[in-house]
Each structure stands twice: as C-alpha cells, then as structure tokens.
Amino acid sequence: MARRRQAVTIKHVAADAGVSLQTVSRVINNEPNVRPEMKERVQASIDRLGYVPSIAAQRMSGSRSYLILALNDREKTVAEWRSRSGTDWVDQMLLGGMLTCAEHGYRMMVELVDTHNDHVERELSATIAALQPDGVILTPPHSENRLITDLLASKNIPFARIGSLEPGPGIRLTMDDDHSAVMATERLIELGHKRIGLIAGPKDYSLSGWRIDGWMRAMQAAGFNTDGLCARGDFGFDSGIAAARTLLSQKDRPTAIIASNDQMALATLDVARELDLAVPDKLSLISFDNTPIVRFTNPPLTAVDQPIAATISHAVELLINKSRKAIPADPINIQGVLVERASTAPAPKANGG
Amino acid sequence: MARRRQAVTIKHVAADAGVSLQTVSRVINNEPNVRPEMKERVQASIDRLGYVPSIAAQRMSGSRSYLILALNDREKTVAEWRSRSGTDWVDQMLLGGMLTCAEHGYRMMVELVDTHNDHVERELSATIAALQPDGVILTPPHSENRLITDLLASKNIPFARIGSLEPGPGIRLTMDDDHSAVMATERLIELGHKRIGLIAGPKDYSLSGWRIDGWMRAMQAAGFNTDGLCARGDFGFDSGIAAARTLLSQKDRPTAIIASNDQMALATLDVARELDLAVPDKLSLISFDNTPIVRFTNPPLTAVDQPIAATISHAVELLINKSRKAIPADPINIQGVLVERASTAPAPKANGG
DNA sequence: CTGAAAGCGCTAACAG
DNA sequence: CTGTTAGCGCTTTCAG
C-alpha cells in the first residue's frame, strides 16, 4: 500500500498565507498573540486548503492527543455483548461521551481491561503508552481499583471515577445511588407497602452499599423493620433467582421488591410467576438501570433510570477542562429519575394471599 | 498540566540492548534481516523495560496508525441511543470489531457521520486527516454513498462496505439477506402458511431489496401468489404500524408476516393485538435482527439473527491483511440463522377466523 | 545482516 | 506580536 502522507500540512498553510509555521500553529490552537487580521488571513488559507492538523503530529510534539479513553471491565462487557442481554451501558456511554468529546474536538475510545488480572498494570501502561490519552474514564469496578488509579495518578493523567466516592486522586462522579434507592423506597411506601425487600448488588461495587443505605434509611424513617429483607446478588440473572427466592419464601414475605439491576429484576419476575405471585397485584417490583428490555417484560417494569449519558458527558467536560482549570474536589452527583410503569401498585390489603 | 512524554522510548531499548535504533525498530515490526540472537536480546530489553511503541510516532514516520474506523449513520445511531430502543448494532460491531482488532494490535474507533449532509466529504476528510486510519468500515447507508466511497478510494484507504453488493472499490460483505429471507419464508411454508406477507425496509438500503427477492423466490418456488403481500416500512416503529395495517386489513389477509427488522415486528405485534389476531395462533410473525428485546415481547419473537459481530470481525481481518495481501474481488456473505421462539405456529385451518 | 542519517508534521522555547 | 530553532519517537532511505 502506498505510503499515505498528510495531504496538506501546516507548511502549505504557512506558505499560502505567507506567514511562519508558528503563526499557523497559534491560530490552530487559538492562542493569544496573533493580530486579528493575521488570524483571519491564516484561517482563510486553512479553510481554502481544507487543512486539518494531524493528531499524531500534535501528540508527538508534546501537545494533546485529543483522546479520552473509557475503560470498561472486559469480562463483564464481553459477556453482556455475547449474550445480547440488552444492557445498553456502553451505548449510553458513547452517547454521552462521544458527542461531548466531539463538541470539543476530542474523540472517545472504548477500551476493555481485565480488573481481575495481575497484568492490569502492564496492560494499562501499554495502552497509555500507545495511545497517550488526555483523560481516562473509569467505570466500576475499575473506579476503585487502586492498581489502576495509582498508575494513572503516577503518570499524571487526569481521570474520572464513575460510581466511586472513595477519597483519592481523580474526579469522582456518582449517579446518586443513595438518593435513587430512597426515591424508589419512598414511592413504595407511598403505595402502602411496609415490607419492602431489596436485592442488593455485589460488594465490590460501592454503589451496592449506597443503595442499601438509601433503602434502609427510607425504611427506618417510616418506622419499618428491614430484618431479613435484604438479599445479595451479583447483578447476574441466576443470582437474582436465588435472592428473590430467599426473600419470597419467607413467611412474612415482602409485598414489594427493589432489584439493584434489570437482570435481577427479570429473575424476580420469574420467581414471582413460579410462586404464583401476580405482579403488581401481589408483589410490586422496581428495578435499577431502566435498560431497553424492561419496557417489554410482562408487566413492564417501573425502574430507576440511570443517567449514564449525562454522567459520562459531565466527566468528559471536566476531564477536558482540567488541563486548564481546577479539579473539583467534591464528588459530583447526577440524579436519576423513577420511571413508573406497570410493575408497581398499592400494597395488597391482606397479606395472607 | 505537565507535558507528558514517553517514559521509555526506542532509544532506551537500543541503549539497553546495545544495538542501534534501527534494529529495535526491526524487531518491533517483525521485519526480516535480524539475527535470532539479536532479536532475542532486543526482545528481552523490550520486556524488561516494558517498552511499547508510541502509535503517534509510528504514524508520524509514515507507518501504520493501527486504527480502524467504523462509520455509522449519525442521525439514526443517536436517535436509537436516545430512545434506548434496544438495538445493539453498535455493541455487536464493537464485539466483533474491537476484539478482532485487539488480536492484531489494532484499535477500533466508532465515528458518526451524517450521510444526508452536503458536508460529508469535508467532514470525513477532516476525520481522516486527523486520525489517519489504516482502514474504514462502512455500514449502511454509508456503504453505498458514492461521495464516501470515492473519497476513500481516492485517498487510497482500504475500506469495507457492509451490506452492499454494488460494484466499485472496497471489500464487500453482506449477511446474505436473500438467503435469510428464503430461510424465513420456507420455514413458514413448512408450517403450512400460504399467504405470507413481508414488511420491507426502505429503498435506500440495498438489503431491503434482497430480502424482497428472497421472499419472492421462495414464495414462487412454492407456487404462491405474492400480490398485495409486500408493504414498505422505513425500519421505524410507526412505519411498521402502517405497513402491518395495510397487510392485515385486506380481505384475504396473510396468516404470517415477515418484518424486516425488530421495530417493525413490534409494531406488527401491536396491530395484531388491535385487530384481535392472536400471535401465533392466527398470525405467525418472524422478525429480522434478533435484538435483545425480542426475547421479551409477548410472545417472544422468532427472528433471523444477523451475524453482525462475525461480519465486522471478518471485515477487520481483511482490512488489516489488505496492506499485505490481495483484495477479495467477490463479495463475502456471512449467513445468519433462524432463531425459533413463540411467534410462529402452523397456519390456522380455516381463514375465516 | 546492521547502522547512520534524514525527515514525518507539529509545538515549545527562545529570540527578535 | 511574529519568526527561528530544536526536537518529539519512530521509520525510511541508504551505506556499510
């Protein structure tokens, strides 16, 4: 294949405009110290020649790479893609991330990294050496992986930690899971439910704990007991089956359940059917995530929408600006909303179905 | 922000191994003319120092960028993401594309481009100048946009056209839509259906036509009439409603319908409910795409699975090898499979329901 | 088979 | 405010 070289370079523009390379460079980078008329002349040449700076060359000479890297857990992501589970986490990341990047002349690139791998550091170092991103977005469980955060910090690369409140370097953003759990719980209480169960997520996700906290606080504020009403899952369907069975096979079983993600809510739906518990008449169900599939289940699920796109978009903005401005020290919380569908209803009158 | 420079460069490796830069470069690129023992010594230094070549520098000096660009239609993609419609086309592209790229040390980057825009050329030129990809993957409707294919051809950038059989430059790959349509039609014929309707896709997608062809051939082979059994949609839900109504409001209405994508199948399901036509007892339904949501509809839909991941993966392989080997002149067809679920059943005995 | 020299396109640092 | 001078890290010549 013929060697492809830049068609029109800064040299051509400089020659065309009759100025030095440096002046052109200044115009490209919107730097001060260029007379308006100069700037205009250069810009005209740029437009006429259709010049676009080579990112490779810019990166080479120590400037920005205009690249934001979004790191996702390889195993989990690939498994979800393969099973076509309907999780649109990556799509929402792209929606928020790509578009916001584009507004600033940046690009977003998705990378998959194994968290549970002793090579994380080597793997990530290699990616960074090869790509030289200007910023990195860490999603759970990477957000709290010290190996990763320390590496990034030591290399002086700005990064955002989604879904983490742990102190340490990096910009912290959450989707306010605590508040979301409170919101879901309070809505159920409003509907007259007293025994509200929670299927929590795995412990290695901080947000699992925050959701428990929110649920528990709302329950206690209403004066309700929470004993035996919290079961753990791992965000997988099978774990949801087990957790739902645990909760629903009790004598004084819950009349409502909040599942920490859609897959576990789906599982709960199956268990309810198995136990002949009509949803929502006998059992109300609220899910987290609000992925596309929950509109098609039977009944469609009431769910807490996770503002993934908005959160990633915000992270990108901060990362890009960070080179210029200060780092926000406090975590940023982006709140989700509760989308009501047909899986929630007033609590059944008697509990002895 | 401090200027980040490559931590360990080819120089360090050369010094460490006691050889020239050039030799290291040869080892990195797996070039001939290096004595095995030399190669080994250099490789040892590379491993010890954890050296990874800077892609920017490689690209700069006229080598590859190790980047494959996947171009999707902006408007459609963003709309699908925003509406959270459950289409996992992009995810499947990433699944096939990213993983295969990774195997070869490449990366895949998704870009959104407006087809229906007079700036396509400028927009795309800019992207190419900035990114310098080693290959481009075009998805419909870009695959048949002459502005785009000509531009790529003129810049001498290898590219793949997914879902296009039109002659011209670029590697052509399809998911064998004709065969898929035949498969779906024959299955319905096997089930005793004689009046099988088709909701076709829009004309600006070649594959819409191929699906019509396959359906028509299968129908004719069985000796069935196709008059009034084909309605057009635009892949959108609303257009599916209209098309389904057209087909189902006839006197001698079809007992089975094949919809050219999931959204239109969903619409057909709604229309059937509206007309009190039980699926699959009164009406069988087969969909194209097999996106995650069709497992959750009521009933779950029988669907033709589109091997997106496999197709993109194949495209990537060809693109990467193209720099070395020959271009496949003939189109490559990757066949999908029919996934049977609960929306298909034997044709009803009498048609006067 | 190996090495030295000459850039790739751009920006930083320093002069004017 | 503008231009000049050095590189960035790597690969391509072209000599040994």
XYZ file of C-alpha atoms (C1' of nucleotides) in Angstrom:
738
model
C 0.000 0.000 0.000
C 1.275 3.398 -0.897
C 2.545 5.380 1.990
C -0.089 7.873 2.913
C 1.200 11.235 3.929
C -0.668 14.215 5.106
C -2.134 15.850 2.031
C -1.959 19.400 3.277
C 0.253 20.292 6.185
C 0.923 23.294 8.287
C 3.695 24.173 5.852
C 1.310 24.512 2.991
C -0.908 26.760 5.016
C 2.036 28.871 6.130
C 3.239 29.248 2.575
C -0.234 30.009 1.338
C -0.822 32.642 3.961
C 2.707 33.955 3.759
C 3.442 33.517 7.445
C 5.567 31.241 9.584
C 4.607 27.806 10.748
C 4.390 29.090 14.232
C 1.756 31.633 13.433
C -0.361 28.984 11.843
C 0.127 26.805 14.882
C -1.031 29.654 17.067
C -4.144 30.127 15.062
C -4.950 26.423 15.137
C -4.614 26.322 18.867
C -6.425 29.543 19.370
C -3.502 31.029 21.220
C -3.117 34.703 22.003
C -0.581 36.982 20.431
C -1.874 36.916 16.902
C -3.200 40.065 15.273
C -6.828 39.630 14.218
C -6.035 40.351 10.599
C -3.223 37.781 10.634
C -5.507 35.277 12.222
C -8.126 35.918 9.643
C -5.672 35.523 6.798
C -4.376 32.248 8.171
C -7.877 30.969 8.816
C -8.780 31.756 5.246
C -5.877 29.659 3.994
C -6.829 26.853 6.316
C -10.364 26.853 5.011
C -9.367 27.131 1.409
C -6.862 24.310 1.620
C -9.106 22.221 3.844
C -6.310 21.816 6.314
C -6.779 19.674 9.408
C -3.924 19.174 11.872
C -2.582 15.667 12.216
C -3.323 14.462 15.694
C -0.314 12.181 15.562
C 1.986 15.108 14.916
C 0.327 17.223 17.578
C 0.707 14.453 20.080
C 4.300 13.931 19.062
C 5.326 17.447 19.801
C 4.068 17.230 23.308
C 0.651 18.625 22.807
C -2.664 16.988 23.461
C -3.833 13.773 21.834
C -7.452 14.860 21.848
C -8.317 11.420 23.035
C -10.388 10.358 26.033
C -10.218 6.729 26.989
C -13.193 4.990 28.574
C -12.216 1.853 30.444
C -14.746 -0.914 30.949
C -14.459 -4.278 32.563
C -13.574 -6.691 29.806
C -15.113 -9.868 31.134
C -18.420 -8.347 32.074
C -18.760 -6.259 28.943
C -17.903 -9.056 26.550
C -20.250 -11.406 28.362
C -23.078 -8.919 28.033
C -22.383 -8.361 24.355
C -22.159 -12.069 23.646
C -25.358 -12.929 25.460
C -27.068 -9.932 23.882
C -28.551 -9.228 27.267
C -29.891 -5.875 26.222
C -27.728 -3.827 28.540
C -27.044 -0.564 26.824
C -24.457 0.770 29.216
C -21.806 1.089 26.526
C -24.220 2.754 24.127
C -25.189 5.295 26.728
C -21.522 5.926 27.479
C -20.908 6.560 23.822
C -23.962 8.759 23.571
C -22.810 10.984 26.394
C -19.093 10.637 25.796
C -18.679 10.754 22.045
C -20.998 13.653 21.483
C -19.473 15.745 24.227
C -15.984 14.888 23.055
C -16.932 15.882 19.546
C -18.087 19.283 20.729
C -14.555 19.956 21.925
C -12.696 18.380 19.042
C -11.921 15.289 21.077
C -12.645 11.636 20.424
C -13.628 8.917 22.798
C -12.248 5.466 22.605
C -13.573 2.470 24.477
C -11.100 0.014 25.926
C -11.720 -3.216 27.746
C -9.498 -4.020 30.685
C -9.434 -7.037 32.949
C -9.756 -5.923 36.525
C -9.171 -9.315 37.992
C -5.888 -9.793 36.303
C -2.406 -9.420 37.662
C -1.350 -7.853 34.394
C -3.723 -4.887 34.764
C -0.834 -2.532 35.269
C 1.160 -3.779 32.343
C -1.882 -3.905 30.144
C -2.959 -0.413 31.041
C 0.555 1.007 30.828
C 0.849 -0.364 27.345
C -2.451 1.173 26.306
C -1.446 4.517 27.706
C 1.995 4.425 26.128
C 0.470 3.556 22.785
C -2.464 5.938 22.862
C -1.381 8.769 25.172
C -4.907 9.771 26.115
C -5.580 13.197 27.570
C -8.020 11.745 30.034
C -9.416 8.447 31.226
C -12.869 7.495 32.443
C -13.030 4.648 34.889
C -16.262 2.719 35.315
C -16.959 0.290 38.153
C -15.264 -1.831 39.233
C -12.171 -0.101 37.811
C -13.092 3.123 39.579
C -11.907 1.704 42.850
C -9.054 -0.433 41.671
C -6.018 1.027 43.373
C -3.667 -0.511 40.867
C -5.385 1.465 38.155
C -5.957 4.729 39.963
C -2.427 4.809 41.289
C -0.970 4.119 37.889
C -2.983 6.908 36.316
C -2.113 9.304 39.108
C 1.585 8.497 38.848
C 1.525 9.113 35.112
C -0.219 12.364 35.759
C -3.165 11.568 33.543
C -6.442 13.201 34.527
C -9.144 10.661 35.175
C -12.706 10.376 36.341
C -14.031 7.693 38.650
C -17.635 6.842 37.955
C -19.512 5.313 40.839
C -16.882 5.850 43.476
C -16.730 8.122 46.478
C -13.519 6.811 47.939
C -11.035 9.538 48.630
C -8.010 9.672 46.411
C -6.977 11.130 43.101
C -9.368 11.547 40.217
C -12.649 13.295 39.682
C -15.479 11.440 41.397
C -18.928 11.159 39.881
C -21.894 9.130 41.020
C -25.457 8.712 39.879
C -26.565 9.347 43.428
C -27.475 5.766 44.139
C -28.384 6.538 47.701
C -30.950 9.064 46.598
C -32.279 6.716 43.914
C -32.824 3.993 46.469
C -34.589 6.427 48.769
C -36.772 7.550 45.898
C -37.778 4.009 44.990
C -38.389 3.028 48.583
C -40.435 6.115 49.372
C -42.585 5.583 46.333
C -43.387 2.076 47.509
C -44.106 3.311 50.996
C -46.416 5.869 49.478
C -48.239 2.975 47.818
C -48.804 1.461 51.223
C -46.041 -1.113 51.251
C -44.441 -1.878 54.576
C -42.374 -4.950 53.847
C -40.086 -3.822 51.060
C -37.280 -6.149 50.118
C -34.018 -5.229 48.432
C -31.906 -7.363 46.169
C -28.513 -5.753 46.559
C -25.569 -5.844 44.178
C -22.179 -7.368 44.861
C -19.871 -5.963 47.493
C -17.104 -4.962 45.115
C -19.352 -2.249 43.752
C -19.595 0.638 46.175
C -22.918 1.602 44.738
C -24.370 -1.651 46.040
C -23.787 -0.352 49.527
C -25.181 3.102 48.809
C -28.382 1.589 47.546
C -28.675 -0.444 50.698
C -28.066 2.696 52.750
C -30.761 4.657 50.957
C -33.289 1.882 51.214
C -32.542 1.320 54.859
C -32.772 4.999 55.737
C -36.093 5.383 53.991
C -37.435 2.286 55.705
C -36.292 3.406 59.122
C -37.651 6.893 58.591
C -41.037 5.293 58.006
C -40.587 3.124 61.064
C -40.384 -0.160 59.175
C -38.275 -3.126 60.002
C -35.665 -4.265 57.491
C -34.660 -7.560 59.037
C -34.411 -10.354 56.531
C -35.414 -8.036 53.740
C -32.048 -7.645 52.054
C -30.550 -10.333 49.852
C -27.341 -10.166 47.834
C -26.949 -10.808 44.153
C -24.061 -10.296 41.757
C -26.012 -8.465 39.052
C -26.412 -11.747 37.174
C -29.746 -13.368 36.387
C -29.056 -16.559 38.322
C -28.083 -14.700 41.437
C -31.330 -12.785 41.126
C -33.293 -16.028 41.115
C -31.625 -17.136 44.304
C -32.078 -13.788 46.014
C -35.730 -13.497 45.015
C -36.417 -16.991 46.279
C -34.815 -16.168 49.582
C -36.920 -13.062 50.003
C -40.191 -14.508 48.781
C -40.109 -17.844 50.512
C -40.279 -16.258 53.947
C -43.409 -16.499 55.987
C -43.900 -12.782 56.218
C -42.736 -12.133 52.733
C -42.279 -8.664 51.234
C -45.070 -7.113 49.197
C -42.562 -5.162 47.181
C -39.021 -5.695 45.994
C -36.392 -3.343 44.693
C -33.829 -5.070 42.497
C -30.436 -3.456 42.049
C -30.403 -4.052 38.328
C -32.575 -5.215 35.489
C -31.269 -8.740 35.167
C -32.070 -9.423 38.807
C -35.474 -7.798 38.374
C -36.147 -10.117 35.457
C -35.230 -13.011 37.692
C -37.582 -11.747 40.378
C -40.350 -11.632 37.832
C -39.701 -15.281 37.015
C -39.680 -16.304 40.671
C -42.897 -14.414 41.287
C -44.538 -16.281 38.427
C -43.200 -19.547 39.782
C -44.722 -18.779 43.194
C -47.925 -17.610 41.593
C -47.490 -14.108 42.897
C -49.054 -11.724 40.419
C -47.055 -8.603 39.690
C -48.073 -5.971 40.612
C -51.193 -7.173 42.444
C -49.428 -9.364 44.960
C -45.904 -8.054 44.504
C -44.634 -4.694 43.386
C -41.262 -4.559 41.685
C -38.873 -1.703 40.999
C -35.706 -2.163 39.051
C -32.497 -0.226 38.622
C -30.954 0.730 35.269
C -34.007 1.066 33.068
C -32.375 -0.703 30.150
C -34.467 -1.108 26.992
C -35.807 -4.552 27.829
C -37.796 -3.500 30.889
C -40.383 -1.873 28.662
C -41.117 -5.268 27.151
C -41.356 -7.516 30.159
C -44.717 -8.637 31.423
C -45.648 -6.387 33.100
C -43.328 -3.570 32.019
C -41.135 -2.615 34.931
C -41.079 0.522 36.970
C -37.418 1.396 37.104
C -34.878 3.904 38.320
C -33.297 5.366 35.249
C -29.528 5.696 35.493
C -28.319 8.895 33.849
C -25.308 7.265 32.266
C -25.053 9.529 29.259
C -25.312 12.667 31.359
C -22.742 11.413 33.818
C -20.181 10.454 31.196
C -20.797 13.698 29.376
C -20.100 15.606 32.559
C -16.967 13.571 33.176
C -15.687 14.371 29.712
C -16.253 18.077 30.206
C -14.319 18.051 33.439
C -11.509 15.987 32.015
C -11.086 18.280 29.052
C -11.230 21.407 31.136
C -8.988 20.012 33.767
C -5.921 20.810 31.724
C -6.889 24.440 32.174
C -8.946 24.770 35.298
C -9.050 23.336 38.769
C -10.147 19.863 39.797
C -13.481 19.687 41.558
C -12.596 18.313 44.975
C -16.093 17.208 45.898
C -17.838 14.329 44.206
C -20.434 15.197 41.625
C -23.816 13.520 41.907
C -26.074 13.238 38.918
C -29.549 12.184 39.910
C -31.634 9.587 38.124
C -35.407 9.595 37.907
C -38.025 6.984 38.654
C -39.880 5.804 35.572
C -43.230 4.366 36.567
C -44.610 1.501 34.570
C -46.898 -1.390 35.392
C -44.949 -3.367 37.965
C -45.908 -1.206 40.922
C -49.296 -0.949 42.595
C -50.793 -0.294 46.019
C -49.910 -2.898 48.609
C -52.349 -5.808 48.787
C -54.837 -5.427 51.666
C -54.343 -8.731 53.416
C -51.019 -10.444 53.406
C -52.273 -13.967 53.690
C -52.921 -14.402 49.904
C -0.623 20.192 33.162
C 2.859 18.825 32.892
C 3.868 17.755 29.453
C 3.753 14.011 29.318
C 6.489 12.358 27.366
C 7.014 8.783 26.502
C 8.519 7.112 29.558
C 10.600 4.560 27.735
C 11.402 5.033 24.095
C 13.074 3.082 21.391
C 16.302 4.817 22.375
C 16.237 3.357 25.849
C 15.706 -0.082 24.447
C 18.509 0.363 21.944
C 20.883 1.507 24.630
C 19.829 -1.265 26.950
C 20.282 -3.928 24.305
C 23.409 -2.323 22.939
C 22.127 -2.078 19.405
C 21.010 0.660 17.061
C 17.554 2.184 16.973
C 17.033 0.571 13.652
C 17.485 -2.919 14.927
C 14.945 -2.325 17.634
C 12.555 -0.960 15.087
C 13.018 -4.076 13.020
C 12.242 -6.277 15.939
C 9.131 -4.316 16.838
C 7.818 -4.597 13.338
C 8.824 -8.176 12.984
C 10.886 -7.432 9.954
C 13.413 -9.789 8.411
C 17.140 -9.311 8.478
C 17.664 -9.641 12.178
C 19.687 -12.500 13.582
C 17.628 -14.597 16.004
C 20.002 -13.971 18.860
C 19.868 -10.215 18.196
C 16.120 -10.348 18.080
C 16.007 -12.235 21.315
C 18.318 -9.791 23.042
C 16.258 -6.846 21.907
C 13.011 -8.525 22.865
C 14.419 -9.141 26.307
C 15.172 -5.452 26.730
C 11.728 -4.541 25.485
C 10.111 -6.826 28.015
C 12.312 -5.747 30.862
C 11.754 -2.059 30.208
C 8.087 -2.561 29.418
C 8.509 -0.674 26.205
C 5.521 -0.009 23.987
C 5.892 1.938 20.747
C 4.089 5.242 20.541
C 1.434 4.970 17.891
C 1.652 8.688 17.257
C 5.324 8.410 16.428
C 4.785 5.354 14.284
C 2.080 7.079 12.357
C 4.232 10.179 12.014
C 7.028 8.388 10.320
C 4.787 7.028 7.666
C 3.915 3.729 9.212
C 0.547 2.388 10.173
C -1.777 4.031 12.662
C -3.143 0.725 13.894
C -6.564 2.257 13.768
C -9.695 1.001 12.075
C -12.547 3.431 11.782
C -16.141 2.237 11.835
C -18.520 4.751 10.319
C -22.159 4.758 11.343
C -25.020 6.978 10.372
C -25.131 9.750 12.938
C -28.785 10.609 12.915
C -30.027 7.045 13.120
C -27.497 5.935 15.707
C -28.031 8.878 18.010
C -31.790 8.504 17.718
C -31.560 4.863 18.702
C -29.313 5.618 21.636
C -31.526 8.445 22.836
C -34.711 6.438 22.616
C -32.982 3.455 24.189
C -34.684 1.325 21.604
C -32.692 -1.742 22.493
C -30.889 -2.025 19.180
C -27.492 -3.466 19.890
C -25.976 -2.962 16.469
C -23.143 -0.818 17.787
C -22.428 -3.236 20.618
C -22.224 -6.135 18.201
C -19.927 -4.107 15.969
C -17.678 -3.442 18.904
C -17.807 -7.072 19.952
C -16.675 -8.277 16.558
C -14.510 -5.308 15.683
C -12.708 -4.426 18.887
C -11.795 -7.964 19.804
C -10.500 -8.799 16.357
C -8.599 -5.543 16.174
C -7.065 -6.264 19.542
C -5.802 -9.617 18.326
C -3.733 -7.800 15.740
C -2.613 -4.896 17.870
C -5.147 -2.585 16.272
C -7.922 -0.488 17.798
C -11.337 0.253 16.526
C -12.900 3.634 16.746
C -16.537 4.420 16.131
C -17.390 7.585 14.271
C -20.747 9.047 13.450
C -21.170 10.651 10.059
C -24.178 12.346 8.516
C -24.968 10.732 5.222
C -27.603 13.215 4.255
C -25.348 16.143 4.559
C -23.570 18.123 1.895
C -20.543 18.372 4.147
C -19.970 14.600 4.236
C -16.835 14.932 2.208
C -15.375 17.729 4.262
C -16.394 16.063 7.500
C -14.904 12.750 6.513
C -11.760 14.279 5.057
C -11.165 16.042 8.318
C -11.618 12.863 10.293
C -9.217 11.015 8.049
C -6.631 13.766 8.122
C -6.810 13.899 11.893
C -6.898 10.183 12.587
C -5.192 8.591 9.577
C -6.923 5.252 9.936
C -5.469 2.169 8.276
C -8.913 1.011 7.280
C -12.543 2.072 7.345
C -15.710 0.070 7.792
C -18.792 1.466 6.149
C -22.215 0.430 7.373
C -25.461 1.091 5.521
C -26.390 3.558 4.249
C -22.787 4.801 4.024
C -21.763 1.625 2.217
C -23.353 2.852 -0.950
C -22.718 6.541 -0.651
C -20.578 7.397 -3.641
C -19.292 10.559 -2.045
C -17.838 8.467 0.738
C -16.577 5.502 -1.243
C -14.973 7.718 -3.860
C -13.260 9.813 -1.241
C -11.840 6.771 0.477
C -10.758 5.247 -2.807
C -9.060 8.454 -3.890
C -7.168 8.652 -0.610
C -6.157 5.079 -1.078
C -7.576 3.947 2.236
C -8.736 0.322 2.363
C -12.371 0.038 3.288
C -15.135 -2.493 3.701
C -18.714 -1.992 2.624
C -21.147 -3.836 4.828
C -24.478 -4.641 3.237
C -23.596 -3.608 -0.267
C -23.087 -5.591 -3.437
C -22.721 -2.685 -5.791
C -19.603 -2.914 -7.885
C -16.855 -0.467 -7.109
C -13.903 -0.144 -4.796
C -13.887 -1.597 -1.314
C -14.361 -5.026 0.164
C -17.993 -6.059 0.056
C -19.633 -8.052 2.833
C -23.245 -8.973 3.350
C -25.179 -11.003 5.858
C -26.778 -12.853 2.982
C -30.122 -11.193 3.340
C -31.527 -13.009 0.365
C -30.789 -16.348 1.947
C -32.174 -15.204 5.295
C -35.430 -14.196 3.691
C -35.652 -17.525 1.893
C -34.996 -19.319 5.144
C -37.728 -17.444 6.989
C -40.206 -17.844 4.163
C -39.532 -21.548 3.740
C -39.955 -22.149 7.418
C -43.378 -20.536 7.299
C -44.307 -22.530 4.211
C -43.243 -25.650 6.069
C -45.682 -24.657 8.790
C -48.447 -24.633 6.211
C -48.667 -20.912 5.536
C -49.597 -19.876 2.022
C -50.245 -16.179 2.401
C -47.029 -14.819 3.805
C -46.659 -11.070 3.941
C -43.438 -9.088 4.007
C -42.836 -5.722 5.569
C -39.864 -4.496 3.595
C -37.274 -1.926 4.584
C -36.632 1.402 2.885
C -35.325 1.586 -0.653
C -32.069 3.304 0.200
C -30.908 0.103 1.869
C -29.956 -2.483 -0.732
C -30.648 -5.243 1.724
C -34.321 -4.268 1.695
C -34.433 -5.371 -1.912
C -32.515 -8.595 -1.297
C -34.965 -9.601 1.365
C -37.835 -8.981 -1.006
C -36.059 -11.062 -3.628
C -35.529 -13.994 -1.301
C -39.079 -13.930 -0.028
C -40.492 -13.679 -3.521
C -38.357 -16.504 -4.861
C -39.328 -18.805 -2.032
C -42.987 -17.963 -2.496
C -42.876 -18.530 -6.220
C -40.992 -21.785 -5.824
C -43.865 -22.966 -3.656
C -46.351 -21.726 -6.220
C -47.812 -18.994 -4.014
C -49.009 -15.626 -5.086
C -47.297 -12.544 -3.673
C -49.656 -9.862 -4.896
C -50.507 -7.331 -2.241
C -48.341 -9.106 0.275
C -45.437 -6.694 0.367
C -45.590 -3.391 2.235
C -42.812 -0.873 2.736
C -41.584 0.492 6.010
C -38.592 2.620 6.938
C -37.351 0.471 9.844
C -39.171 2.769 12.251
C -41.968 1.657 14.568
C -44.577 3.982 13.117
C -43.922 2.846 9.588
C -44.350 -0.714 10.834
C -47.784 0.124 12.185
C -48.857 1.492 8.847
C -47.429 -1.439 6.907
C -48.952 -4.037 9.202
C -52.339 -2.375 8.953
C -52.110 -2.385 5.177
C -51.301 -6.077 5.116
C -53.758 -7.179 7.754
C -56.759 -5.156 6.727
C -57.091 -6.988 3.428
C -59.900 -9.415 2.863
C -57.640 -12.362 2.219
C -55.100 -11.320 4.804
C -51.792 -13.099 5.354
C -51.531 -15.758 8.040
C -47.897 -14.944 8.516
C -45.729 -11.861 8.274
C -42.012 -11.380 7.986
C -40.868 -7.984 9.238
C -37.564 -6.612 8.027
C -36.500 -5.501 11.456
C -37.466 -5.740 15.087
C -39.066 -2.350 15.466
C -41.453 -3.098 12.631
C -42.125 -6.546 14.090
C -43.014 -4.918 17.389
C -45.414 -2.686 15.527
C -46.946 -5.695 13.808
C -47.495 -7.278 17.189
C -49.373 -4.182 18.297
C -51.524 -4.119 15.184
C -52.320 -7.812 15.582
C -53.460 -7.169 19.140
C -55.525 -4.247 17.959
C -57.208 -6.458 15.349
C -57.637 -9.239 17.854
C -55.398 -11.565 15.899
C -53.658 -13.851 18.342
C -49.963 -14.430 17.660
C -49.071 -17.130 16.766
C -52.463 -18.835 16.562
C -53.986 -16.530 13.974
C -50.843 -14.860 12.769
C -47.269 -16.049 12.684
C -44.529 -13.465 12.846
C -40.844 -13.591 12.021
C -38.545 -10.674 12.596
C -35.134 -9.660 11.362
C -32.226 -8.611 13.599
C -32.896 -10.611 16.729
C -32.021 -7.725 19.027
C -32.287 -8.355 22.766
C -35.847 -7.114 23.156
C -37.480 -9.794 21.002
C -36.962 -12.332 23.741
C -39.196 -10.274 25.997
C -42.105 -9.428 23.781
C -45.360 -11.263 24.177
C -44.976 -13.757 22.661
C -41.207 -13.860 22.211
C -40.403 -13.481 18.530
C -38.959 -15.957 16.127
C -36.243 -13.976 14.392
C -33.464 -14.108 11.862
C -30.284 -13.431 13.730
C -27.953 -11.030 11.965
C -24.329 -12.075 12.410
C -23.093 -8.538 12.913
C -20.156 -9.386 15.133
C -18.906 -12.094 12.780
C -19.270 -9.840 9.771
C -17.414 -6.916 11.289
C -14.766 -9.245 12.595
C -14.258 -10.619 9.119
C -14.103 -7.120 7.678
C -11.421 -6.154 10.154
C -9.322 -9.184 9.278
C -9.491 -8.361 5.602
C -8.741 -4.703 6.145
C -5.700 -5.450 8.238
C -4.378 -8.041 5.844
C -5.114 -5.966 2.827
C -1.956 -3.963 3.250
C -0.091 -7.193 2.584
C -2.321 -9.456 0.572
C -4.788 -9.203 -2.261
C -8.278 -7.775 -2.119
C -11.070 -10.319 -2.333
C -12.871 -9.366 -5.507
C -16.063 -11.256 -4.769
C -18.445 -10.220 -2.053
C -18.328 -12.191 1.154
C -21.596 -13.483 2.539
C -21.942 -14.361 6.170
C -25.121 -16.268 6.850
C -27.455 -15.662 9.728
C -29.578 -18.292 11.437
C -33.259 -18.502 12.257
C -33.957 -18.464 15.970
C -37.309 -20.016 16.671
C -39.377 -18.701 19.525
C -43.080 -18.478 20.193
C -44.373 -16.223 17.452
C -44.565 -18.910 14.784
C -47.019 -21.789 14.595
C -48.789 -23.905 11.983
C -51.143 -21.983 9.762
C -54.706 -21.762 11.075
C -57.017 -24.325 9.424
C -59.758 -22.052 8.210
C -59.025 -18.486 7.257
C -62.377 -17.055 8.169
C -61.462 -16.793 11.885
C 22.505 -8.620 8.432
C 23.277 -3.938 10.797
C 23.940 1.117 11.450
C 23.827 6.257 10.402
C 21.366 9.995 8.567
C 17.258 12.379 7.262
C 12.968 13.550 7.922
C 7.395 12.880 9.151
C 4.046 17.369 10.981
C 3.795 19.806 14.705
C 4.777 22.647 19.034
C 7.885 24.641 22.822
C 11.325 27.655 23.803
C 13.601 31.330 22.697
C 14.731 35.389 20.017
C 13.660 39.400 17.782
C 3.103 40.258 18.106
C 5.995 37.176 14.946
C 9.753 34.170 13.323
C 13.634 30.794 14.156
C 15.481 26.774 16.100
C 15.203 22.378 18.134
C 13.436 18.455 18.883
C 9.138 14.671 19.966
C 9.748 8.905 18.767
C 9.795 6.446 15.084
C 10.628 4.670 10.259
C 12.511 5.142 5.966
C 16.141 5.629 2.962
C 20.884 4.458 2.001
C 25.521 2.884 3.348
C 28.365 -0.381 5.047
